[in-house]
Short mmCIF file of C-alpha atoms and ligand atoms in Angstrom, two decimals:
data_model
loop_
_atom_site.label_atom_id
_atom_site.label_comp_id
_atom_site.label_asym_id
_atom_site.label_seq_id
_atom_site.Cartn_x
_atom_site.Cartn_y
_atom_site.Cartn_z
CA UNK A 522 -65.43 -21.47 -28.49
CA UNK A 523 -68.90 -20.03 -27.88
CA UNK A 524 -70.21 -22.56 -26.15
CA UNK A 525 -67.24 -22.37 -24.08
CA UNK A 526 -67.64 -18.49 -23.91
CA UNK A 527 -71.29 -19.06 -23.32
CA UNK A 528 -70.43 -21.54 -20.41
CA UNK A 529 -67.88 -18.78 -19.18
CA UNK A 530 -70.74 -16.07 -19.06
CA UNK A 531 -73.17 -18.26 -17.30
CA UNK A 532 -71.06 -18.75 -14.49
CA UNK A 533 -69.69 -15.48 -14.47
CA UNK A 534 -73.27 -14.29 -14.43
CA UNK A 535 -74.62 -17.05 -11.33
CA UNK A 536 -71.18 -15.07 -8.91
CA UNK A 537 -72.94 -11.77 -10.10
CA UNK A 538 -76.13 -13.14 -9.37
CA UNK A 539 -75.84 -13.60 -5.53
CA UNK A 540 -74.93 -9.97 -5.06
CA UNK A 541 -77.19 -8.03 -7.10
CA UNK A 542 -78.79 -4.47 -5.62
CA UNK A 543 -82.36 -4.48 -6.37
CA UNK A 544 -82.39 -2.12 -9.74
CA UNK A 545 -85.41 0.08 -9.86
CA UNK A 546 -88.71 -1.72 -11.65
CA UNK A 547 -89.17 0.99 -14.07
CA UNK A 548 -87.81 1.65 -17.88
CA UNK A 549 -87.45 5.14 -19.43
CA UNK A 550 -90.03 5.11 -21.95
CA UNK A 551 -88.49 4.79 -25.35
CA UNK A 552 -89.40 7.52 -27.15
CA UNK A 553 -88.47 8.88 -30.49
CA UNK A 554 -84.74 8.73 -30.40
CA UNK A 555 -82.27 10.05 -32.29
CA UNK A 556 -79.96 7.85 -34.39
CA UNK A 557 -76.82 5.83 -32.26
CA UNK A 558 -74.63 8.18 -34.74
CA UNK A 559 -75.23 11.37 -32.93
CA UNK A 560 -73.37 10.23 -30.29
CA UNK A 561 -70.22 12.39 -29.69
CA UNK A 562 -68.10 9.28 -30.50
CA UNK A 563 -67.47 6.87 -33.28
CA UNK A 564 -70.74 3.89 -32.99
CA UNK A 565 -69.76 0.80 -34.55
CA UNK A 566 -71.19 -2.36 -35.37
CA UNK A 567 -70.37 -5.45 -36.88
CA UNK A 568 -71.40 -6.56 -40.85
CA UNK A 569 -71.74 -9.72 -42.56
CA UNK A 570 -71.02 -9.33 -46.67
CA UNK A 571 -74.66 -11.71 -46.89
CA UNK A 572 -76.63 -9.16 -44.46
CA UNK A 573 -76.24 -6.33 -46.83
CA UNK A 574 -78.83 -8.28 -49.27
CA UNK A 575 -81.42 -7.17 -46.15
CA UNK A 576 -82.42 -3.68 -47.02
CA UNK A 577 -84.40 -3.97 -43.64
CA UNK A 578 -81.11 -4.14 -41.76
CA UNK A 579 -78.73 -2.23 -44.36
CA UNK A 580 -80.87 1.14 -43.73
CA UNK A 581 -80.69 0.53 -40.15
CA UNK A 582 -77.05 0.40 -39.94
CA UNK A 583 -76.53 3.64 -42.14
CA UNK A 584 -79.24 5.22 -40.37
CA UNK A 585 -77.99 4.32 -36.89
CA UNK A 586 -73.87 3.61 -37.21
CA UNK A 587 -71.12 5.61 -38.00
CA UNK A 588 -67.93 2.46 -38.02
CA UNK A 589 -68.61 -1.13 -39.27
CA UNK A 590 -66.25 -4.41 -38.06
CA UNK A 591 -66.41 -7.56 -40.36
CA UNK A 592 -68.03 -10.04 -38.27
CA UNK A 593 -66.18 -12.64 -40.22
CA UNK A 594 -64.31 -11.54 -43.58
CA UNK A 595 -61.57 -10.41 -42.72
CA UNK A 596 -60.42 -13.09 -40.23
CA UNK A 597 -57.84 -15.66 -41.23
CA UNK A 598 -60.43 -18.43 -42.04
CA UNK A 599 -62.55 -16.17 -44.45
CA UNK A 600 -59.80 -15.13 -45.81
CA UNK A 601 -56.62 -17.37 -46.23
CA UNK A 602 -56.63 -20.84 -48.17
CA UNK A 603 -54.86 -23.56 -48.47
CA UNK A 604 -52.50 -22.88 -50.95
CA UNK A 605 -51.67 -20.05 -49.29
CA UNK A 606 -53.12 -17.62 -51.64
CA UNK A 607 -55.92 -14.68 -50.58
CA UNK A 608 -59.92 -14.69 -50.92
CA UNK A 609 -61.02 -10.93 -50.20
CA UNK A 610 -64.31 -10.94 -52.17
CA UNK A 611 -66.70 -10.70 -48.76
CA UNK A 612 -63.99 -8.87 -47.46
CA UNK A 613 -63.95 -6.18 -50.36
CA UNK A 614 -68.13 -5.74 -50.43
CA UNK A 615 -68.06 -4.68 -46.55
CA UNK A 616 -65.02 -2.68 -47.63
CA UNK A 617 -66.62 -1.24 -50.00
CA UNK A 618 -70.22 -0.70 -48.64
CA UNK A 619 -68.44 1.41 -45.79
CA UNK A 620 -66.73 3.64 -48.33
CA UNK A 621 -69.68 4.07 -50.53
CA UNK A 622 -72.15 5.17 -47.36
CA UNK A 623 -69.11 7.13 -45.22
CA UNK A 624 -68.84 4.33 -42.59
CA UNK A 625 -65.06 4.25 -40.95
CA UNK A 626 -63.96 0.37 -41.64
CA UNK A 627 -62.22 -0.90 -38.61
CA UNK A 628 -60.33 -4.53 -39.86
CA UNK A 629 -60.83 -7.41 -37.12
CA UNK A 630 -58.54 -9.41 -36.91
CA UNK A 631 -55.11 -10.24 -38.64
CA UNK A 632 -53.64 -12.44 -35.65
CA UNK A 633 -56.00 -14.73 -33.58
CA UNK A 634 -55.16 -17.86 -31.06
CA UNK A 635 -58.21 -19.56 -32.21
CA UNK A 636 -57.23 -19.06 -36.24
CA UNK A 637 -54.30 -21.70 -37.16
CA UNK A 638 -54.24 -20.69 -40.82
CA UNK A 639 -55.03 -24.28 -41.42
CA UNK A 640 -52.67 -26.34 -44.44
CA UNK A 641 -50.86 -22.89 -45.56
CA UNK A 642 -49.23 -22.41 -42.01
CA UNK A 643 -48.77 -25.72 -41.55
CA UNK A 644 -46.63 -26.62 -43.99
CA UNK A 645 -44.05 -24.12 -42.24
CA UNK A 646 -45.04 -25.03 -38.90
CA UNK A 647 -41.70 -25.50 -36.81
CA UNK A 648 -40.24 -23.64 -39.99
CA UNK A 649 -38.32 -21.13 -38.61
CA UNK A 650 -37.47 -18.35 -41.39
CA UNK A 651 -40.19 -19.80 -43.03
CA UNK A 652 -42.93 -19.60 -40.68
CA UNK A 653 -41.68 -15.78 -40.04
CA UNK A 654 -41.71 -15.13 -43.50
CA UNK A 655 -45.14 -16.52 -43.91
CA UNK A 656 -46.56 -14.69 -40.58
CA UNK A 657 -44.91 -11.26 -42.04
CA UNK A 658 -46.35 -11.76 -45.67
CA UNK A 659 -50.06 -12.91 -44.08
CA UNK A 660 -49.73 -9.73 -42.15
CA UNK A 661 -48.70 -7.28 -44.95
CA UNK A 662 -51.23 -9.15 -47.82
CA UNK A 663 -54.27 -8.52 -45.56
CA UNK A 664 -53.58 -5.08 -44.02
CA UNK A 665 -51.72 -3.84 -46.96
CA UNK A 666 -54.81 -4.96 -49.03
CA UNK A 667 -57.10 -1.98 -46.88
CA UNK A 668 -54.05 0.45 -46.33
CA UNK A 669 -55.62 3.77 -46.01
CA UNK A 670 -59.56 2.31 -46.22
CA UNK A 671 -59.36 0.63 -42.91
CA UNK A 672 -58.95 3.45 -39.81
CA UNK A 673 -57.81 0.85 -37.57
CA UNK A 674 -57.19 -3.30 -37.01
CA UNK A 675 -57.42 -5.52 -34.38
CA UNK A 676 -53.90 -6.89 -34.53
CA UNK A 677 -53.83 -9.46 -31.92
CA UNK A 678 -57.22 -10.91 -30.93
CA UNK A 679 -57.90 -12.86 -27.29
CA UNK A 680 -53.40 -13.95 -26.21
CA UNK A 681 -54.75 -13.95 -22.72
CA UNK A 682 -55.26 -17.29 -20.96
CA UNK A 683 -59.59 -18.08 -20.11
CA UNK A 684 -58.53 -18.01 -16.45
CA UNK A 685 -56.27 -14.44 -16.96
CA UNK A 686 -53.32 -17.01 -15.73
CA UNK A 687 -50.46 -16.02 -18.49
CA UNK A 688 -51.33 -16.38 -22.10
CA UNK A 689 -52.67 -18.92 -24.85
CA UNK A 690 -50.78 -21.69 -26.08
CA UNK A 691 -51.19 -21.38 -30.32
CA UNK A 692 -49.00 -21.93 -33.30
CA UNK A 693 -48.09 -17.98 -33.48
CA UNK A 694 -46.52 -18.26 -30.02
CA UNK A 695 -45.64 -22.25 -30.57
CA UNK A 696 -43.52 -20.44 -33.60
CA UNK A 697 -42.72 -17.22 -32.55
CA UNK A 698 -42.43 -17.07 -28.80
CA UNK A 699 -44.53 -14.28 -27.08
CA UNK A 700 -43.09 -12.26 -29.22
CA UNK A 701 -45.77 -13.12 -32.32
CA UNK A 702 -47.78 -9.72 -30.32
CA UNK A 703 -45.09 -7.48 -31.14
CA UNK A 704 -44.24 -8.66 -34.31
CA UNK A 705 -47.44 -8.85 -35.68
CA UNK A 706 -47.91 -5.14 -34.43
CA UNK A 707 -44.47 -4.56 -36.57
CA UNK A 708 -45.86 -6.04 -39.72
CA UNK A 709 -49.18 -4.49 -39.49
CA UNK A 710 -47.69 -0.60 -39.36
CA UNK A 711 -45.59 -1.72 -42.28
CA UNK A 712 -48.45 -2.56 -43.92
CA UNK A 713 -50.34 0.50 -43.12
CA UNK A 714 -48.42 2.87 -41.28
CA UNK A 715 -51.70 5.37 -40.76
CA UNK A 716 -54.31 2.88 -39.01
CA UNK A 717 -54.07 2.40 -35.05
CA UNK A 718 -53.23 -0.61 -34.59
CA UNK A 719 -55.20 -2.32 -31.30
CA UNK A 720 -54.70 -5.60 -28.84
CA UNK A 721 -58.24 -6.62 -28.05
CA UNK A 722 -59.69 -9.10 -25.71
CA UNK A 723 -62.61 -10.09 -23.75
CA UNK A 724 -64.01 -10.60 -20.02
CA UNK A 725 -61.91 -7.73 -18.85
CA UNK A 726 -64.67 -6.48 -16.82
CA UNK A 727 -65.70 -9.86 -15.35
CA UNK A 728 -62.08 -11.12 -14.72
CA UNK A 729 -59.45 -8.30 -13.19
CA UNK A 730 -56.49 -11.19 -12.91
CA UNK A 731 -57.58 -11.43 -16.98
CA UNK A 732 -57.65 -7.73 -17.50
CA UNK A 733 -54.02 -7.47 -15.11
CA UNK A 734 -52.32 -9.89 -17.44
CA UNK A 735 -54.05 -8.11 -20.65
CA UNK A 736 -52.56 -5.02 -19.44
CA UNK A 737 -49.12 -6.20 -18.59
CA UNK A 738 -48.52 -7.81 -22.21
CA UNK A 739 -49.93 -4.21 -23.39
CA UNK A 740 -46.99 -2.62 -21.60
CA UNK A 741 -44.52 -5.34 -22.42
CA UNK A 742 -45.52 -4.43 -26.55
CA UNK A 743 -45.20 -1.10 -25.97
CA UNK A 744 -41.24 -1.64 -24.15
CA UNK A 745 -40.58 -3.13 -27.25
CA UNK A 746 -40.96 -0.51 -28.75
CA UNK A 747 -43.98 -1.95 -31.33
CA UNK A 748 -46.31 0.45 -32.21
CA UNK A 749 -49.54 -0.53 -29.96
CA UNK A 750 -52.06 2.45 -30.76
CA UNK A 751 -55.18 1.32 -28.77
CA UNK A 752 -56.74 -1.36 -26.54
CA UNK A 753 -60.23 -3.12 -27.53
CA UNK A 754 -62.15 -4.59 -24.57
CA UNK A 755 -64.87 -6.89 -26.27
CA UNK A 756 -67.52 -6.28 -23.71
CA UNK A 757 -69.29 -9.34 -23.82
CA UNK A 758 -71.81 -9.53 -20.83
CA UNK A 759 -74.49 -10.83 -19.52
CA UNK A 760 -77.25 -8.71 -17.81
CA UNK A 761 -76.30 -10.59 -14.18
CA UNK A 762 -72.89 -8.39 -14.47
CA UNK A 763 -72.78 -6.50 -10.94
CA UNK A 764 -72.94 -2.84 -11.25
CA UNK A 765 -69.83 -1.30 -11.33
CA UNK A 766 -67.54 -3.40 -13.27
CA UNK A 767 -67.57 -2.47 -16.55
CA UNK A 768 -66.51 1.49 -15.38
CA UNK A 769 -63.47 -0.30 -12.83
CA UNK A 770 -62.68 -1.91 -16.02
CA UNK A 771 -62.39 1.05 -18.42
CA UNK A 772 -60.72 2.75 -15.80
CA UNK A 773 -57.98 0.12 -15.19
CA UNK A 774 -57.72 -0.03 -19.22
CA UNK A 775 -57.49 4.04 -20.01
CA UNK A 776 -54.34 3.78 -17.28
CA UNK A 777 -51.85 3.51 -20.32
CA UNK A 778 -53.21 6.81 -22.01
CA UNK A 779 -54.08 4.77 -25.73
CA UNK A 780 -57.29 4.82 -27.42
CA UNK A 781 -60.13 2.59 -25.50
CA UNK A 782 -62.36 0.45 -28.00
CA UNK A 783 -65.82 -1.10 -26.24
CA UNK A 784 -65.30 -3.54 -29.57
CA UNK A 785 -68.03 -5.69 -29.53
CA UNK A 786 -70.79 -4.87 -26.89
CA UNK A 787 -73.45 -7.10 -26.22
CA UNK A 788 -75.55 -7.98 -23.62
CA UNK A 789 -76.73 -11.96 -23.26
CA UNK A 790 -80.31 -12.25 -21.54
CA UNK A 791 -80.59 -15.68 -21.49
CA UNK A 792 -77.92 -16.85 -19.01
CA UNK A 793 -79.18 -15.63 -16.00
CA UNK A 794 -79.63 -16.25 -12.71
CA UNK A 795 -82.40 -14.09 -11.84
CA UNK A 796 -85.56 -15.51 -10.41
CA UNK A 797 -87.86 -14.12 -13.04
CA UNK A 798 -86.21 -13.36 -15.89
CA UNK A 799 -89.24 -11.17 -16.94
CA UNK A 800 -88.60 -9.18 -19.81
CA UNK A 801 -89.59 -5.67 -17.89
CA UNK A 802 -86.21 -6.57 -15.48
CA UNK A 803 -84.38 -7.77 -18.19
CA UNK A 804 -84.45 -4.83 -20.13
CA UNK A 805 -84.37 -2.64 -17.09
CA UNK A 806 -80.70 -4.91 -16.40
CA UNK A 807 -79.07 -4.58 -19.87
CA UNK A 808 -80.50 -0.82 -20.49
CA UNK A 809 -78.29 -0.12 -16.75
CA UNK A 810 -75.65 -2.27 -18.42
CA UNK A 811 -75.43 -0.56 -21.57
CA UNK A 812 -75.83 3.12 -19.77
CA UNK A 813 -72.81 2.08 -17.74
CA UNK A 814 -70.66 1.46 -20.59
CA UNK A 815 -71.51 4.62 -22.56
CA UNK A 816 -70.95 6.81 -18.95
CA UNK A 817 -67.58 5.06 -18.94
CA UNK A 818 -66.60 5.75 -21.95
CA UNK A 819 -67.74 9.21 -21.89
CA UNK A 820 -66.11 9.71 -18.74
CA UNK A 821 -62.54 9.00 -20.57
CA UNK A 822 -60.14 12.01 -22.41
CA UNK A 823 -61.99 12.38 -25.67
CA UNK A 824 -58.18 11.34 -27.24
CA UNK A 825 -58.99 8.09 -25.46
CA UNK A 826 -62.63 7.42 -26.97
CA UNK A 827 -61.86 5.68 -29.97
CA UNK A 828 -65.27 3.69 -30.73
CA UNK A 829 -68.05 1.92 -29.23
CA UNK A 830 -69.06 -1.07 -31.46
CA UNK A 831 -71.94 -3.04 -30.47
CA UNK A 832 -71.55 -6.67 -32.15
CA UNK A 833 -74.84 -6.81 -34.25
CA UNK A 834 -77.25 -4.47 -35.44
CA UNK A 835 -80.69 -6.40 -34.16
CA UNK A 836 -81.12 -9.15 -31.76
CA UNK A 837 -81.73 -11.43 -34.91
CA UNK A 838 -78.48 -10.39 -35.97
CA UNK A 839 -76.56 -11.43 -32.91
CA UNK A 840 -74.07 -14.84 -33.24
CA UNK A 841 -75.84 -15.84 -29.42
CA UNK A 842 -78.65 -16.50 -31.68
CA UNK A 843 -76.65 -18.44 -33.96
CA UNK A 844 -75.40 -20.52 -30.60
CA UNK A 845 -75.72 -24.45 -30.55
CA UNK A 846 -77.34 -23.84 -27.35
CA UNK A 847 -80.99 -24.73 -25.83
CA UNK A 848 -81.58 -20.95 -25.20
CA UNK A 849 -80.10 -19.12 -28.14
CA UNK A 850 -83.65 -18.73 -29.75
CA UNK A 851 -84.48 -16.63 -27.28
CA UNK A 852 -81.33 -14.08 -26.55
CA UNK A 853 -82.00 -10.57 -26.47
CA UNK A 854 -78.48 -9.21 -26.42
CA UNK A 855 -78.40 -5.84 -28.81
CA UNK A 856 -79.79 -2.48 -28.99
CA UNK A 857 -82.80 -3.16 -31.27
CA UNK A 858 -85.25 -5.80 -31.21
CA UNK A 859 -85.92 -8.29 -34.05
CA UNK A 860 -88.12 -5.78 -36.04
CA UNK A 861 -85.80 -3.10 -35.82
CA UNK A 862 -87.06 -0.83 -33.06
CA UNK A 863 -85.18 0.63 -30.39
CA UNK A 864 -85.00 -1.50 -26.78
CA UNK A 865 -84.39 0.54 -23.64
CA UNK A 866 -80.98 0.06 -24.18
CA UNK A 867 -80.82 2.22 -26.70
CA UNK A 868 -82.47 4.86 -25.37
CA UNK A 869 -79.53 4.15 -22.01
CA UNK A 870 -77.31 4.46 -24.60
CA UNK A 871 -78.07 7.99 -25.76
CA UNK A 872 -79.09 9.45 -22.64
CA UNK A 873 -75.32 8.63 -21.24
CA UNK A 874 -73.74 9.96 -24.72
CA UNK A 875 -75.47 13.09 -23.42
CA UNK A 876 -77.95 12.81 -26.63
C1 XIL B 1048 -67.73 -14.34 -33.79
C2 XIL B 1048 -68.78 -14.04 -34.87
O1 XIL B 1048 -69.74 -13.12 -34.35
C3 XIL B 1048 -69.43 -15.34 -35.29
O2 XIL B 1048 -70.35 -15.07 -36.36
C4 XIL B 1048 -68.37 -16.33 -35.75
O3 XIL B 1048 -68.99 -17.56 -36.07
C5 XIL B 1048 -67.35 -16.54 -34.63
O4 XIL B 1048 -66.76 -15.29 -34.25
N1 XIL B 1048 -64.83 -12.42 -30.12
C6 XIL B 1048 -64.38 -11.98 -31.32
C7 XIL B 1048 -65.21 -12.10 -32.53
O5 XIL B 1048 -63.32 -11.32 -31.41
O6 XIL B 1048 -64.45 -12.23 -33.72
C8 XIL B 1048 -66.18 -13.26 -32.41
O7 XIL B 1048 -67.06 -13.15 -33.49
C9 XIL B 1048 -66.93 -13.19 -31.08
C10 XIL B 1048 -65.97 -13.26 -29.94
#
């Protein structure tokens, strides 16, 4: 998927390429900032259970975050296996590291296209009452397991179609119909009737026929009747992304009046079409970028600003440098460079949180 997602940024970013304004040469200085935190809004940022053994990175996340998202534990292949039983020992540690340091736990994500739930769902594949029964009891084992510890879930990760053309073929819908959304939002307020419960996705700034069809299944949940709380917009760029978009995009999304999540902002550098990709422009790009998103989100009802999670704490930190790709060595995608300091984004960051 992330080459795929990689390949879908690269040629997302060559379109914005050919119509970029000139951005102006020069980078606020970054000066002594103050933390992310002080933001007037929940900052989030995702965790790996085997990063909190870095104390480097550990006192840079409780210095600098106020929310943490599992990068991993808490998805269906960390956590479900085989036999159908439960394996929440990563998932407890980040559970528990956000409780012990006052971090709001945000669970991500109970119902994913790209998550079969391997031999356990298989078995009642095509099962009818079974395979409901099992969906159901998935749902309620892994929310139910963080009721009141985890403020909010991803419910439904990525059902839109790449191409924004209708939605993904996988064994919840295979099983369930389109209907697996609602039901799955169902199950997870059974589970834990106080967390808002949130339909998330990705390339809704780069793709309005994706971000259209995102929207329409968000107002099909909600005729059911399901209890859809908020919408998470992944914000996965690159730094070729015209000006502009991510604000239409944010705007389009606030239209239903729920809680907006920027749910896992980063910023690729590497797949770009600019001529030279010098670091000065680069950072000068993403710092715009990242300003953009923050003025956005700033500019919504403060009833609508649930979170913005960035989706690593440094650039060493960031999966586009875990990518089986030529240039992953060299992506520059987060807020704070390899050592830990503060990039220009994160000074664009505060200065549109109004900090
Ligand atoms: C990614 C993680 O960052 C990687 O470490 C993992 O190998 C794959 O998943 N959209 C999502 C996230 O909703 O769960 C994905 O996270 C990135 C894309």
């Amino acid at each position: 998927m992330k080459l795929t997602r990689r390949a879908m940024i690269g040629s997302t970013l060559a379109l914005g390429a050919c119509k970029q304004p000139a951005r102006s040469q020069t980078i606020a200085p970054v000066a002594a900032l103050a933390p992310l935190r002080t933001a007037p809004f929940p900052v989030g940022v995702c965790l790996q259970a085997g990063q909190l053994a870095d104390p480097a990175l550990a006192s840079l996340l409780v210095s600098q975050f106020s929310q943490v998202t599992p990068e991993w534990e808490m998805k269906m292949e960390a956590v479900l296996k085989p036999d159908g039983t439960f394996g929440f020992t990563a998932a407890d540690a980040i559970a528990a590291y956000a409780a012990t340091n006052g971090l709001r736990l945000h669970g991500h994500t109970l119902i994913w296209y790209s998550q079969d739930g391997g031999e356990a769902f298989a078995r009642v594949a095509n099962g009818g009452e079974s395979f409901r029964n099992a969906y159901r009891n998935y749902i309620l084992g892994v929310a139910g397991r963080y009721r009141g510890r985890a403020a909010a879930w991803d419910v439904v990760n990525e059902p839109v179609a790449e191409d924004g053309e209708g939605f993904r073929d996988c064994i919840w819908r295979r099983n369930l119909g389109m209907d697996y959304v609602a039901h799955a939002f169902r199950h997870a307020q059974e589970a834990d009737p106080g967390a808002v419960l949130f339909l998330n996705d990705y390339n809704l700034e780069t793709n309005p026929k994706k971000r259209r069809t995102f929207l329409m299944l968000a107002e099909q949940v909600l005729k059911a009747g399901a209890p859809l709380g908020g919408l998470g917009t992944q914000t996965h760029l690159s730094v070729d992304v015209a000006p502009g978009a991510i604000k239409e995009a944010v705007r389009d999304l606030a239209s239903l009046g729920l809680p907006i999540h920027i749910s896992e902002l980063d910023v690729s550098t590497t797949s770009t079409r600019l001529m030279q990709p010098d670091t000065l422009r680069i950072n000068t790009q993403q710092a715009a970028l990242v300003g953009e998103a923050v003025e956005a989100f700033m500019s919504l009802p403060p009833q609508q600003r649930y979170a913005i999670t960035v989706w690593g704490v440094r650039d060493i930190d960031s999966w586009l440098r875990r990518a089986e790709t030529r240039t992953a060595a060299t992506e520059r995608p987060l807020l704070f460079d390899d050592g830990g300091a503060p990039k220009p984004a994160a000074s664009a960051f505060l200065k549109a949180a109004g900090r």
